[in-house]
């Protein structure tokens, strides 16, 4: 039995060694572009959107709903001195930001609160954060923006627009700014190297 098995093994080995093994020519060029130049997880050969934002969620064609956006909007929300409450007449200003966030679901917003110089600097910083939080809460509760997309920060008197000690300067410095930018979404890969290319 052992002799028969050994004979069969050598016959198979001889048969395999008799087949010609084809190799690629030295000057072979890969016909498909396998690079991923925009780092979205989709090779160039499959990619139909070649300038995807890095980190955006893409479909099988490398396309995403995310757009390049870096926008700063100073909101005309009027706060009384020493207060974080604003009037209902200021809601259209907040709605401007909400509309952008709804239209661009892959964006986040940082609401910056700023204060004027009268008063204690530490108190002003705390007050500016309260103002930023008030606008952030309105974006979430009134317009349904996910709180995870909103960040509030208080700068106090650190970033004054006008350093003169006038009523007009204090009014200018007492402001809220919305900075809207693309959120950091992870790429969701939906294909493998075995997925056939579309014609």
PDB file of C-alpha atoms in Angstrom:
ATOM      1  CA  UNK A   1       0.000   0.000   0.000  1.00  0.00           C
ATOM      2  CA  UNK A   2       2.823   2.353   0.875  1.00  0.00           C
ATOM      3  CA  UNK A   3       4.521   1.624  -2.449  1.00  0.00           C
ATOM      4  CA  UNK A   4       1.295   2.382  -4.353  1.00  0.00           C
ATOM      5  CA  UNK A   5       0.828   5.699  -2.525  1.00  0.00           C
ATOM      6  CA  UNK A   6       4.433   6.725  -3.094  1.00  0.00           C
ATOM      7  CA  UNK A   7       4.149   5.881  -6.793  1.00  0.00           C
ATOM      8  CA  UNK A   8       0.965   7.971  -7.073  1.00  0.00           C
ATOM      9  CA  UNK A   9       2.657  10.872  -5.290  1.00  0.00           C
ATOM     10  CA  UNK A  10       5.638  10.837  -7.684  1.00  0.00           C
ATOM     11  CA  UNK A  11       3.335  10.616 -10.701  1.00  0.00           C
ATOM     12  CA  UNK A  12       1.381  13.666  -9.513  1.00  0.00           C
ATOM     13  CA  UNK A  13       4.601  15.529  -8.801  1.00  0.00           C
ATOM     14  CA  UNK A  14       5.936  14.738 -12.255  1.00  0.00           C
ATOM     15  CA  UNK A  15       2.642  15.869 -13.815  1.00  0.00           C
ATOM     16  CA  UNK A  16       2.733  19.235 -11.981  1.00  0.00           C
ATOM     17  CA  UNK A  17       6.340  19.884 -12.880  1.00  0.00           C
ATOM     18  CA  UNK A  18       5.546  19.228 -16.536  1.00  0.00           C
ATOM     19  CA  UNK A  19       3.066  22.152 -16.696  1.00  0.00           C
ATOM     20  CA  UNK A  20       4.419  25.471 -17.911  1.00  0.00           C
ATOM     21  CA  UNK A  21       4.057  28.264 -15.339  1.00  0.00           C
ATOM     22  CA  UNK A  22       3.220  31.578 -16.966  1.00  0.00           C
ATOM     23  CA  UNK A  23       4.776  34.695 -15.501  1.00  0.00           C
ATOM     24  CA  UNK A  24       4.045  38.355 -16.125  1.00  0.00           C
ATOM     25  CA  UNK A  25       6.366  40.037 -18.593  1.00  0.00           C
ATOM     26  CA  UNK A  26       8.906  42.406 -17.053  1.00  0.00           C
ATOM     27  CA  UNK A  27       7.288  45.460 -18.679  1.00  0.00           C
ATOM     28  CA  UNK A  28       3.758  44.541 -17.522  1.00  0.00           C
ATOM     29  CA  UNK A  29       1.657  47.580 -16.579  1.00  0.00           C
ATOM     30  CA  UNK A  30      -1.310  47.240 -14.211  1.00  0.00           C
ATOM     31  CA  UNK A  31      -4.334  48.310 -16.339  1.00  0.00           C
ATOM     32  CA  UNK A  32      -6.354  49.534 -13.327  1.00  0.00           C
ATOM     33  CA  UNK A  33      -5.399  52.480 -11.128  1.00  0.00           C
ATOM     34  CA  UNK A  34      -5.244  50.931  -7.644  1.00  0.00           C
ATOM     35  CA  UNK A  35      -4.220  54.156  -5.879  1.00  0.00           C
ATOM     36  CA  UNK A  36      -6.505  56.014  -3.457  1.00  0.00           C
ATOM     37  CA  UNK A  37      -5.478  59.620  -3.970  1.00  0.00           C
ATOM     38  CA  UNK A  38      -8.242  61.218  -1.875  1.00  0.00           C
ATOM     39  CA  UNK A  39      -7.877  58.681   0.981  1.00  0.00           C
ATOM     40  CA  UNK A  40     -11.570  57.750   1.063  1.00  0.00           C
ATOM     41  CA  UNK A  41     -11.010  53.991   0.962  1.00  0.00           C
ATOM     42  CA  UNK A  42     -12.041  53.673  -2.695  1.00  0.00           C
ATOM     43  CA  UNK A  43      -9.406  53.014  -5.383  1.00  0.00           C
ATOM     44  CA  UNK A  44      -9.191  55.424  -8.318  1.00  0.00           C
ATOM     45  CA  UNK A  45     -10.535  52.784 -10.722  1.00  0.00           C
ATOM     46  CA  UNK A  46     -13.824  52.702  -8.782  1.00  0.00           C
ATOM     47  CA  UNK A  47     -13.870  56.329  -7.618  1.00  0.00           C
ATOM     48  CA  UNK A  48     -16.414  58.610  -9.302  1.00  0.00           C
ATOM     49  CA  UNK A  49     -15.832  61.497  -6.875  1.00  0.00           C
ATOM     50  CA  UNK A  50     -12.104  62.244  -6.827  1.00  0.00           C
ATOM     51  CA  UNK A  51     -12.050  65.074  -4.278  1.00  0.00           C
ATOM     52  CA  UNK A  52     -13.889  63.559  -1.337  1.00  0.00           C
ATOM     53  CA  UNK A  53     -13.213  65.157   2.024  1.00  0.00           C
ATOM     54  CA  UNK A  54     -10.788  63.034   4.033  1.00  0.00           C
ATOM     55  CA  UNK A  55     -12.694  60.955   6.584  1.00  0.00           C
ATOM     56  CA  UNK A  56     -16.165  61.436   5.061  1.00  0.00           C
ATOM     57  CA  UNK A  57     -18.579  58.526   4.775  1.00  0.00           C
ATOM     58  CA  UNK A  58     -18.657  57.446   1.123  1.00  0.00           C
ATOM     59  CA  UNK A  59     -20.651  55.009  -0.988  1.00  0.00           C
ATOM     60  CA  UNK A  60     -19.194  52.285  -3.233  1.00  0.00           C
ATOM     61  CA  UNK A  61     -18.370  54.904  -5.869  1.00  0.00           C
ATOM     62  CA  UNK A  62     -16.392  57.066  -3.438  1.00  0.00           C
ATOM     63  CA  UNK A  63     -19.051  59.778  -3.301  1.00  0.00           C
ATOM     64  CA  UNK A  64     -20.290  61.509  -0.169  1.00  0.00           C
ATOM     65  CA  UNK A  65     -22.797  64.116   0.911  1.00  0.00           C
ATOM     66  CA  UNK A  66     -20.030  66.049   2.672  1.00  0.00           C
ATOM     67  CA  UNK A  67     -18.882  69.291   1.103  1.00  0.00           C
ATOM     68  CA  UNK A  68     -15.833  71.386   1.896  1.00  0.00           C
ATOM     69  CA  UNK A  69     -17.083  74.062   4.237  1.00  0.00           C
ATOM     70  CA  UNK A  70     -15.414  76.480   6.588  1.00  0.00           C
ATOM     71  CA  UNK A  71     -17.821  79.281   7.375  1.00  0.00           C
ATOM     72  CA  UNK A  72     -17.888  81.868  10.173  1.00  0.00           C
ATOM     73  CA  UNK A  73     -21.137  83.704  10.826  1.00  0.00           C
ATOM     74  CA  UNK A  74     -21.491  86.497  13.368  1.00  0.00           C
ATOM     75  CA  UNK A  75     -25.009  86.227  14.738  1.00  0.00           C
ATOM     76  CA  UNK A  76     -26.896  89.408  15.434  1.00  0.00           C
ATOM     77  CA  UNK A  77     -28.146  88.082  18.762  1.00  0.00           C
ATOM     78  CA  UNK A  78     -28.522  90.967  21.197  1.00  0.00           C
ATOM     79  CA  UNK A  79     -27.687  90.228  24.804  1.00  0.00           C
ATOM     80  CA  UNK A  80     -28.252  92.729  27.574  1.00  0.00           C
ATOM     81  CA  UNK A  81     -25.192  93.602  29.623  1.00  0.00           C
ATOM     82  CA  UNK A  82     -24.554  90.856  32.181  1.00  0.00           C
ATOM     83  CA  UNK A  83     -27.207  88.555  30.692  1.00  0.00           C
ATOM     84  CA  UNK A  84     -27.324  85.365  28.599  1.00  0.00           C
ATOM     85  CA  UNK A  85     -30.992  85.766  27.619  1.00  0.00           C
ATOM     86  CA  UNK A  86     -31.950  86.851  24.120  1.00  0.00           C
ATOM     87  CA  UNK A  87     -35.196  88.012  22.597  1.00  0.00           C
ATOM     88  CA  UNK A  88     -37.434  85.814  20.408  1.00  0.00           C
ATOM     89  CA  UNK A  89     -36.875  88.421  17.662  1.00  0.00           C
ATOM     90  CA  UNK A  90     -33.320  87.024  17.368  1.00  0.00           C
ATOM     91  CA  UNK A  91     -34.439  83.513  16.383  1.00  0.00           C
ATOM     92  CA  UNK A  92     -34.064  84.209  12.618  1.00  0.00           C
ATOM     93  CA  UNK A  93     -30.323  84.707  13.236  1.00  0.00           C
ATOM     94  CA  UNK A  94     -30.053  81.274  14.859  1.00  0.00           C
ATOM     95  CA  UNK A  95     -32.224  79.788  12.116  1.00  0.00           C
ATOM     96  CA  UNK A  96     -29.587  80.802   9.528  1.00  0.00           C
ATOM     97  CA  UNK A  97     -27.130  78.445  11.205  1.00  0.00           C
ATOM     98  CA  UNK A  98     -29.744  75.698  11.647  1.00  0.00           C
ATOM     99  CA  UNK A  99     -30.613  75.839   7.933  1.00  0.00           C
ATOM    100  CA  UNK A 100     -26.964  75.288   6.951  1.00  0.00           C
ATOM    101  CA  UNK A 101     -26.586  72.396   9.394  1.00  0.00           C
ATOM    102  CA  UNK A 102     -29.781  70.752   8.132  1.00  0.00           C
ATOM    103  CA  UNK A 103     -28.729  71.186   4.505  1.00  0.00           C
ATOM    104  CA  UNK A 104     -25.230  69.814   5.210  1.00  0.00           C
ATOM    105  CA  UNK A 105     -25.606  66.824   7.566  1.00  0.00           C
ATOM    106  CA  UNK A 106     -21.840  66.149   7.618  1.00  0.00           C
ATOM    107  CA  UNK A 107     -21.048  69.457   9.316  1.00  0.00           C
ATOM    108  CA  UNK A 108     -20.534  70.469  12.939  1.00  0.00           C
ATOM    109  CA  UNK A 109     -20.763  73.906  14.508  1.00  0.00           C
ATOM    110  CA  UNK A 110     -18.811  75.657  17.239  1.00  0.00           C
ATOM    111  CA  UNK A 111     -20.771  78.434  18.910  1.00  0.00           C
ATOM    112  CA  UNK A 112     -18.366  81.047  20.265  1.00  0.00           C
ATOM    113  CA  UNK A 113     -19.485  83.415  23.007  1.00  0.00           C
ATOM    114  CA  UNK A 114     -17.683  86.749  23.351  1.00  0.00           C
ATOM    115  CA  UNK A 115     -17.982  89.458  25.983  1.00  0.00           C
ATOM    116  CA  UNK A 116     -17.131  93.140  26.316  1.00  0.00           C
ATOM    117  CA  UNK A 117     -14.519  94.514  28.735  1.00  0.00           C
ATOM    118  CA  UNK A 118     -16.647  96.086  31.513  1.00  0.00           C
ATOM    119  CA  UNK A 119     -16.639  93.861  34.583  1.00  0.00           C
ATOM    120  CA  UNK A 120     -14.361  91.128  35.870  1.00  0.00           C
ATOM    121  CA  UNK A 121     -12.544  89.111  33.154  1.00  0.00           C
ATOM    122  CA  UNK A 122     -13.323  85.794  34.859  1.00  0.00           C
ATOM    123  CA  UNK A 123     -17.018  86.647  35.114  1.00  0.00           C
ATOM    124  CA  UNK A 124     -17.045  87.764  31.477  1.00  0.00           C
ATOM    125  CA  UNK A 125     -15.590  84.432  30.376  1.00  0.00           C
ATOM    126  CA  UNK A 126     -18.263  82.543  32.307  1.00  0.00           C
ATOM    127  CA  UNK A 127     -20.952  84.846  30.863  1.00  0.00           C
ATOM    128  CA  UNK A 128     -19.705  84.359  27.286  1.00  0.00           C
ATOM    129  CA  UNK A 129     -19.944  80.580  27.728  1.00  0.00           C
ATOM    130  CA  UNK A 130     -23.506  80.938  29.051  1.00  0.00           C
ATOM    131  CA  UNK A 131     -24.392  82.936  25.929  1.00  0.00           C
ATOM    132  CA  UNK A 132     -22.847  80.287  23.667  1.00  0.00           C
ATOM    133  CA  UNK A 133     -24.758  77.595  25.568  1.00  0.00           C
ATOM    134  CA  UNK A 134     -28.024  79.540  25.183  1.00  0.00           C
ATOM    135  CA  UNK A 135     -27.641  79.652  21.388  1.00  0.00           C
ATOM    136  CA  UNK A 136     -26.534  75.988  21.294  1.00  0.00           C
ATOM    137  CA  UNK A 137     -29.590  74.942  23.304  1.00  0.00           C
ATOM    138  CA  UNK A 138     -31.824  76.837  20.895  1.00  0.00           C
ATOM    139  CA  UNK A 139     -30.267  75.077  17.873  1.00  0.00           C
ATOM    140  CA  UNK A 140     -30.979  71.739  19.512  1.00  0.00           C
ATOM    141  CA  UNK A 141     -34.411  72.308  21.089  1.00  0.00           C
ATOM    142  CA  UNK A 142     -35.985  74.631  18.514  1.00  0.00           C
ATOM    143  CA  UNK A 143     -34.449  73.333  15.274  1.00  0.00           C
ATOM    144  CA  UNK A 144     -33.704  69.701  16.148  1.00  0.00           C
ATOM    145  CA  UNK A 145     -29.944  69.800  15.555  1.00  0.00           C
ATOM    146  CA  UNK A 146     -28.209  66.847  17.241  1.00  0.00           C
ATOM    147  CA  UNK A 147     -26.296  68.080  20.321  1.00  0.00           C
ATOM    148  CA  UNK A 148     -23.312  65.945  19.261  1.00  0.00           C
ATOM    149  CA  UNK A 149     -22.865  68.302  16.310  1.00  0.00           C
ATOM    150  CA  UNK A 150     -22.759  71.428  18.485  1.00  0.00           C
ATOM    151  CA  UNK A 151     -19.892  72.679  20.634  1.00  0.00           C
ATOM    152  CA  UNK A 152     -20.087  75.772  22.832  1.00  0.00           C
ATOM    153  CA  UNK A 153     -17.064  77.766  23.930  1.00  0.00           C
ATOM    154  CA  UNK A 154     -16.699  81.031  25.850  1.00  0.00           C
ATOM    155  CA  UNK A 155     -13.834  83.380  25.026  1.00  0.00           C
ATOM    156  CA  UNK A 156     -14.799  86.237  27.317  1.00  0.00           C
ATOM    157  CA  UNK A 157     -12.759  89.314  26.417  1.00  0.00           C
ATOM    158  CA  UNK A 158      -9.929  87.355  24.784  1.00  0.00           C
ATOM    159  CA  UNK A 159     -10.932  88.209  21.187  1.00  0.00           C
ATOM    160  CA  UNK A 160     -12.165  91.784  21.167  1.00  0.00           C
ATOM    161  CA  UNK A 161     -13.213  93.314  17.852  1.00  0.00           C
ATOM    162  CA  UNK A 162     -12.968  96.862  19.194  1.00  0.00           C
ATOM    163  CA  UNK A 163     -10.624  97.845  22.017  1.00  0.00           C
ATOM    164  CA  UNK A 164     -11.978 101.363  22.534  1.00  0.00           C
ATOM    165  CA  UNK A 165     -13.880 101.970  25.745  1.00  0.00           C
ATOM    166  CA  UNK A 166     -17.159 103.131  24.209  1.00  0.00           C
ATOM    167  CA  UNK A 167     -20.747 101.873  24.361  1.00  0.00           C
ATOM    168  CA  UNK A 168     -20.568 101.027  20.637  1.00  0.00           C
ATOM    169  CA  UNK A 169     -17.377  98.996  21.159  1.00  0.00           C
ATOM    170  CA  UNK A 170     -18.909  97.072  24.057  1.00  0.00           C
ATOM    171  CA  UNK A 171     -21.952  96.266  21.931  1.00  0.00           C
ATOM    172  CA  UNK A 172     -19.752  95.019  19.084  1.00  0.00           C
ATOM    173  CA  UNK A 173     -17.676  92.853  21.390  1.00  0.00           C
ATOM    174  CA  UNK A 174     -20.751  91.334  23.084  1.00  0.00           C
ATOM    175  CA  UNK A 175     -21.466  88.811  20.315  1.00  0.00           C
ATOM    176  CA  UNK A 176     -21.906  85.184  19.305  1.00  0.00           C
ATOM    177  CA  UNK A 177     -20.113  83.635  16.316  1.00  0.00           C
ATOM    178  CA  UNK A 178     -20.952  80.305  14.650  1.00  0.00           C
ATOM    179  CA  UNK A 179     -18.045  78.466  13.029  1.00  0.00           C
ATOM    180  CA  UNK A 180     -19.276  75.700  10.734  1.00  0.00           C
ATOM    181  CA  UNK A 181     -16.937  73.027   9.429  1.00  0.00           C
ATOM    182  CA  UNK A 182     -16.914  69.480   8.114  1.00  0.00           C
ATOM    183  CA  UNK A 183     -17.335  66.840  10.791  1.00  0.00           C
ATOM    184  CA  UNK A 184     -14.857  63.999  11.257  1.00  0.00           C
ATOM    185  CA  UNK A 185     -16.782  60.987   9.962  1.00  0.00           C
ATOM    186  CA  UNK A 186     -15.147  57.592   9.519  1.00  0.00           C
ATOM    187  CA  UNK A 187     -15.189  55.941   6.113  1.00  0.00           C
ATOM    188  CA  UNK A 188     -17.702  53.104   5.826  1.00  0.00           C
ATOM    189  CA  UNK A 189     -16.298  50.506   3.434  1.00  0.00           C
ATOM    190  CA  UNK A 190     -18.962  48.496   1.631  1.00  0.00           C
ATOM    191  CA  UNK A 191     -16.958  46.496  -0.880  1.00  0.00           C
ATOM    192  CA  UNK A 192     -13.984  44.164  -0.946  1.00  0.00           C
ATOM    193  CA  UNK A 193     -11.297  43.391  -3.516  1.00  0.00           C
ATOM    194  CA  UNK A 194     -13.643  40.714  -4.833  1.00  0.00           C
ATOM    195  CA  UNK A 195     -16.466  43.142  -5.659  1.00  0.00           C
ATOM    196  CA  UNK A 196     -16.687  43.331  -9.481  1.00  0.00           C
ATOM    197  CA  UNK A 197     -16.124  46.655 -11.197  1.00  0.00           C
ATOM    198  CA  UNK A 198     -19.141  48.288 -12.796  1.00  0.00           C
ATOM    199  CA  UNK A 199     -18.998  48.991 -16.524  1.00  0.00           C
TER     200      UNK A 199
END
